């Protein structure tokens, strides 16, 4: 059996997209909303199975990874999130890069000799790695228009991954992957007026207009924290709004809080763009926190711990 286990955001979807375009195989696909990262729990591997895991923290899936390796499954694991202690096993093929300016799709692109590098650049834009994506785009001689189009596309795909549940999203991640699989280049999709690019563009613009009125819970020289309404549109913009705020004020850390369906807040944290480290260190202080240096989050933050989050952010970034 072949399994493809991937994050439902731009980076996870496009990582798998590149692998499938380069070497199409039939597989069972396991994915979900962006915050649904313990995805290896959703399979029961057997000896001889082939498993590709893309853009989800190895540390958060370690017990299931050990189980898969122990039963004789082969695992290719590609990621840029906090990994923990990577097992030394003959059946594990790990490609982990924790550099703050790296994403899973760029790692994949390097593995396949940059055959579909325009897609990787799109994913990098979606992961808010604007400077890195611009650099890669310039190497290919892309025009300013093409760069802005790829930046928008990556943002839209990433935006689609946020929500408490798949019902919050415009497209289920596997469905979006299948839509994108029709295009060898993101520019092909952009040049097709009937493509998913334009569906997502319209939805994104409508939701971001609503986000302009976000409630500010805290704002100082170091940190800005905002709270969005209890609505599907708010959960959809939680990540891309954090990126947008970070680009507007690159010296500040930002946190975007949204209500979830578990009686708590879901939090997206962005480190300052001019100091892209520490986001995962702050979020890991809380029970359901994790992520990477530049961008991290907390899946379930009790209402009573908001002040603790603000203090943790301030204490870290005032250093």
XYZ file of C-alpha atoms in Angstrom:
319
model
C 0.000 0.000 0.000
C 1.151 3.531 -0.766
C 0.230 6.384 1.575
C 0.716 10.100 1.068
C 0.339 12.012 4.330
C 0.510 15.775 3.902
C -0.378 19.070 5.521
C -3.460 20.738 4.048
C -1.740 24.088 3.530
C 0.123 25.419 0.474
C 3.436 23.869 1.445
C 2.067 20.388 2.105
C -0.168 20.297 -0.959
C 2.500 21.625 -3.308
C 5.167 19.316 -1.902
C 3.031 16.327 -2.871
C 2.024 17.979 -6.139
C 5.662 18.146 -7.245
C 6.315 14.518 -6.307
C 3.239 13.359 -8.204
C 4.032 15.425 -11.286
C 7.573 14.040 -11.311
C 6.611 10.414 -10.639
C 2.866 9.657 -10.562
C 1.827 6.816 -8.237
C -1.497 5.622 -6.882
C -1.814 6.281 -3.165
C -4.207 6.686 -0.276
C -4.088 10.350 0.709
C -4.282 11.466 4.326
C -4.651 15.172 5.038
C -6.853 17.719 6.798
C -6.964 21.328 7.915
C -3.596 22.970 8.488
C -3.663 22.387 12.263
C -4.457 18.688 11.850
C -0.851 17.510 12.033
C -0.912 14.180 13.915
C -1.877 12.561 10.660
C 0.120 9.350 10.995
C -2.446 8.284 13.600
C -4.927 7.884 10.753
C -3.218 4.890 9.157
C -2.397 1.334 10.237
C 0.734 0.510 8.259
C 1.906 -2.988 7.414
C 5.178 -4.516 6.311
C 6.079 -3.422 2.795
C 3.914 -0.291 2.811
C 5.421 2.880 1.366
C 4.617 6.077 3.232
C 5.475 9.641 2.243
C 5.006 12.230 4.993
C 5.154 15.884 3.991
C 5.138 19.103 5.994
C 4.024 17.823 9.392
C 6.221 17.787 12.490
C 8.064 14.517 13.016
C 8.133 15.226 16.742
C 4.317 15.320 16.832
C 4.113 11.979 14.986
C 7.028 10.144 16.604
C 5.129 7.221 18.239
C 3.328 6.432 14.991
C 6.544 6.810 12.998
C 8.274 4.294 15.280
C 5.319 1.909 14.884
C 5.455 2.161 11.090
C 9.181 1.482 11.010
C 8.881 -1.428 13.448
C 6.298 -3.258 11.323
C 8.486 -2.956 8.227
C 7.030 0.025 6.382
C 9.297 2.359 4.401
C 8.908 6.045 5.263
C 10.062 9.080 3.314
C 9.735 12.068 5.650
C 10.182 15.610 4.302
C 9.659 18.590 6.588
C 10.937 21.856 8.063
C 9.195 21.829 11.464
C 10.596 20.871 14.851
C 11.650 17.247 14.426
C 12.850 15.972 17.798
C 15.355 13.100 17.727
C 15.256 11.640 14.228
C 15.293 7.806 14.398
C 18.279 6.038 12.885
C 16.519 3.330 10.869
C 17.239 1.710 7.516
C 13.622 2.193 6.401
C 13.484 5.916 7.214
C 14.500 8.378 4.519
C 14.399 11.727 6.306
C 14.896 15.068 4.594
C 14.561 17.595 7.406
C 15.739 21.192 7.099
C 14.942 23.539 9.990
C 16.330 26.677 8.349
C 13.861 29.546 8.903
C 14.018 30.378 5.191
C 13.239 26.862 3.999
C 9.909 25.112 3.414
C 8.983 21.535 2.569
C 8.229 22.296 -1.078
C 11.688 23.784 -1.592
C 13.229 20.655 -0.037
C 11.173 18.492 -2.408
C 12.142 20.662 -5.358
C 15.811 20.067 -4.579
C 15.170 16.311 -4.354
C 13.653 16.230 -7.860
C 16.219 18.553 -9.472
C 13.848 21.528 -9.509
C 11.647 20.020 -12.225
C 8.629 21.986 -11.008
C 10.394 24.813 -9.233
C 7.711 27.384 -10.056
C 5.362 25.390 -7.842
C 7.960 25.353 -5.040
C 8.326 29.118 -5.329
C 4.545 29.435 -5.073
C 4.609 27.382 -1.883
C 7.416 29.519 -0.445
C 5.330 32.623 -1.040
C 2.399 30.865 0.638
C 4.602 30.113 3.659
C 5.440 33.847 3.925
C 9.020 33.284 2.774
C 8.780 36.292 0.483
C 12.489 37.154 0.342
C 13.477 33.532 -0.348
C 10.747 33.145 -2.975
C 11.753 36.414 -4.663
C 15.368 35.226 -4.776
C 14.397 31.906 -6.370
C 12.079 33.684 -8.823
C 14.820 36.113 -9.823
C 17.147 33.204 -10.597
C 14.568 32.071 -13.154
C 14.130 35.557 -14.585
C 10.473 35.912 -13.681
C 8.837 39.283 -14.283
C 7.448 41.385 -11.444
C 3.944 40.486 -12.630
C 4.705 36.771 -12.555
C 6.201 37.091 -9.077
C 3.137 38.923 -7.784
C 0.875 36.288 -9.337
C 2.768 33.417 -7.707
C 2.760 35.271 -4.395
C -1.009 35.679 -4.620
C -1.529 32.037 -5.629
C 0.577 30.722 -2.753
C -1.290 32.966 -0.347
C -4.673 31.775 -1.613
C -3.763 28.082 -1.366
C -2.416 28.611 2.144
C -5.499 30.579 3.154
C -7.691 27.677 2.100
C -6.035 25.359 4.648
C -7.100 27.222 7.779
C -10.199 26.259 9.739
C -11.313 24.260 12.762
C -12.634 21.560 10.446
C -12.714 20.808 6.748
C -16.253 22.222 6.546
C -14.761 25.687 7.209
C -12.660 25.481 4.030
C -13.639 26.345 0.469
C -11.949 23.180 -0.802
C -11.066 20.036 1.103
C -7.241 19.824 0.837
C -7.297 16.593 -1.183
C -9.802 18.135 -3.606
C -7.613 21.220 -3.986
C -4.592 18.995 -4.606
C -6.516 17.176 -7.353
C -7.499 20.501 -8.946
C -3.891 21.690 -8.980
C -2.657 18.382 -10.383
C -4.115 19.487 -13.726
C -1.364 22.091 -14.091
C 2.356 21.456 -14.546
C 3.008 25.114 -13.799
C 1.157 27.552 -11.523
C 1.242 30.046 -14.374
C -0.877 27.628 -16.425
C -3.561 27.780 -13.733
C -3.308 31.557 -13.498
C -3.721 31.834 -17.266
C -6.926 29.779 -17.142
C -9.850 32.033 -16.144
C -11.811 28.942 -15.058
C -9.169 27.679 -12.645
C -9.266 27.420 -8.872
C -6.968 30.470 -8.673
C -9.869 32.803 -9.393
C -12.298 31.006 -7.104
C -9.873 31.374 -4.203
C -8.973 34.956 -5.114
C -12.590 36.081 -4.816
C -13.091 34.234 -1.517
C -9.825 35.521 -0.050
C -10.578 39.142 -0.826
C -14.047 38.910 0.720
C -12.745 37.338 3.942
C -9.792 39.707 4.324
C -12.143 42.662 4.009
C -13.959 41.393 7.111
C -10.660 40.870 8.930
C -9.855 44.575 8.704
C -12.013 45.082 11.825
C -10.164 42.568 14.025
C -10.244 43.375 17.741
C -6.827 44.372 19.109
C -6.154 42.707 22.490
C -2.598 43.967 22.906
C -0.323 46.272 20.949
C 3.108 47.564 21.948
C 6.495 48.061 20.321
C 7.234 44.347 20.591
C 3.987 42.418 20.110
C 0.543 42.796 18.565
C -2.276 40.354 19.416
C -5.662 40.387 17.678
C -8.890 38.431 18.140
C -11.191 37.528 15.275
C -14.922 36.808 15.344
C -16.357 33.344 15.954
C -17.099 32.545 12.308
C -15.765 30.300 9.514
C -14.357 33.289 7.596
C -12.296 34.264 10.655
C -10.821 30.776 11.004
C -9.970 30.819 7.302
C -7.964 34.059 7.491
C -6.182 33.349 10.788
C -2.885 32.318 9.212
C -2.736 34.660 6.231
C -3.742 37.591 8.428
C -0.776 36.820 10.677
C 1.481 36.881 7.622
C -0.073 40.133 6.435
C 0.392 41.811 9.809
C 3.984 40.590 9.985
C 4.760 42.167 6.631
C 3.136 45.441 7.688
C 5.186 45.655 10.922
C 8.357 43.565 10.492
C 9.825 44.541 13.886
C 6.915 43.032 15.849
C 5.785 39.541 16.741
C 2.111 38.900 15.973
C -0.526 36.527 17.297
C -3.955 35.990 15.776
C -6.572 34.330 18.011
C -9.688 32.642 16.679
C -12.467 30.790 18.465
C -12.508 27.053 17.810
C -15.120 24.373 18.365
C -13.436 23.120 21.559
C -14.177 26.025 23.888
C -10.784 27.661 23.480
C -8.743 29.765 21.084
C -6.628 28.607 18.186
C -3.534 30.803 17.859
C -1.285 31.655 14.912
C 2.031 33.246 15.894
C 4.511 34.961 13.584
C 7.995 35.966 14.693
C 9.139 39.423 13.603
C 10.264 39.315 9.988
C 13.550 40.945 10.962
C 14.108 38.350 13.704
C 12.705 35.101 12.344
C 13.211 32.858 15.348
C 11.527 31.874 18.568
C 7.907 31.361 17.498
C 8.036 27.626 18.215
C 9.854 28.251 21.507
C 7.032 30.506 22.704
C 4.216 28.265 21.466
C 5.814 25.133 22.897
C 5.388 26.611 26.371
C 1.686 25.797 25.963
C 0.210 22.294 25.958
C -0.880 22.146 22.303
C 1.782 24.433 20.812
C 4.291 23.693 18.090
C 5.603 24.808 14.719
C 8.859 26.293 13.499
C 11.137 29.210 14.247
C 9.420 31.839 12.114
C 5.804 30.682 12.379
C 4.095 28.546 14.982
C 0.775 28.104 16.736
C -1.284 26.733 19.579
C -4.181 24.475 18.688
C -6.149 24.951 21.909
C -5.339 27.915 24.157
C -7.704 28.207 27.164
C -9.351 31.610 27.410
C -7.683 32.037 30.809
C -4.179 31.783 29.289
C -4.313 34.745 26.895
C -2.397 36.975 29.288
C 0.206 34.254 29.728
C 0.645 34.146 25.948
C 1.044 37.917 25.729
C 3.621 37.798 28.540
C 5.509 34.931 26.897
C 5.700 36.814 23.603
C 6.803 40.025 25.247
C 9.381 38.298 27.407
C 10.889 36.448 24.465
C 11.059 39.277 21.947
C 12.133 42.009 24.353
C 15.412 40.167 24.836
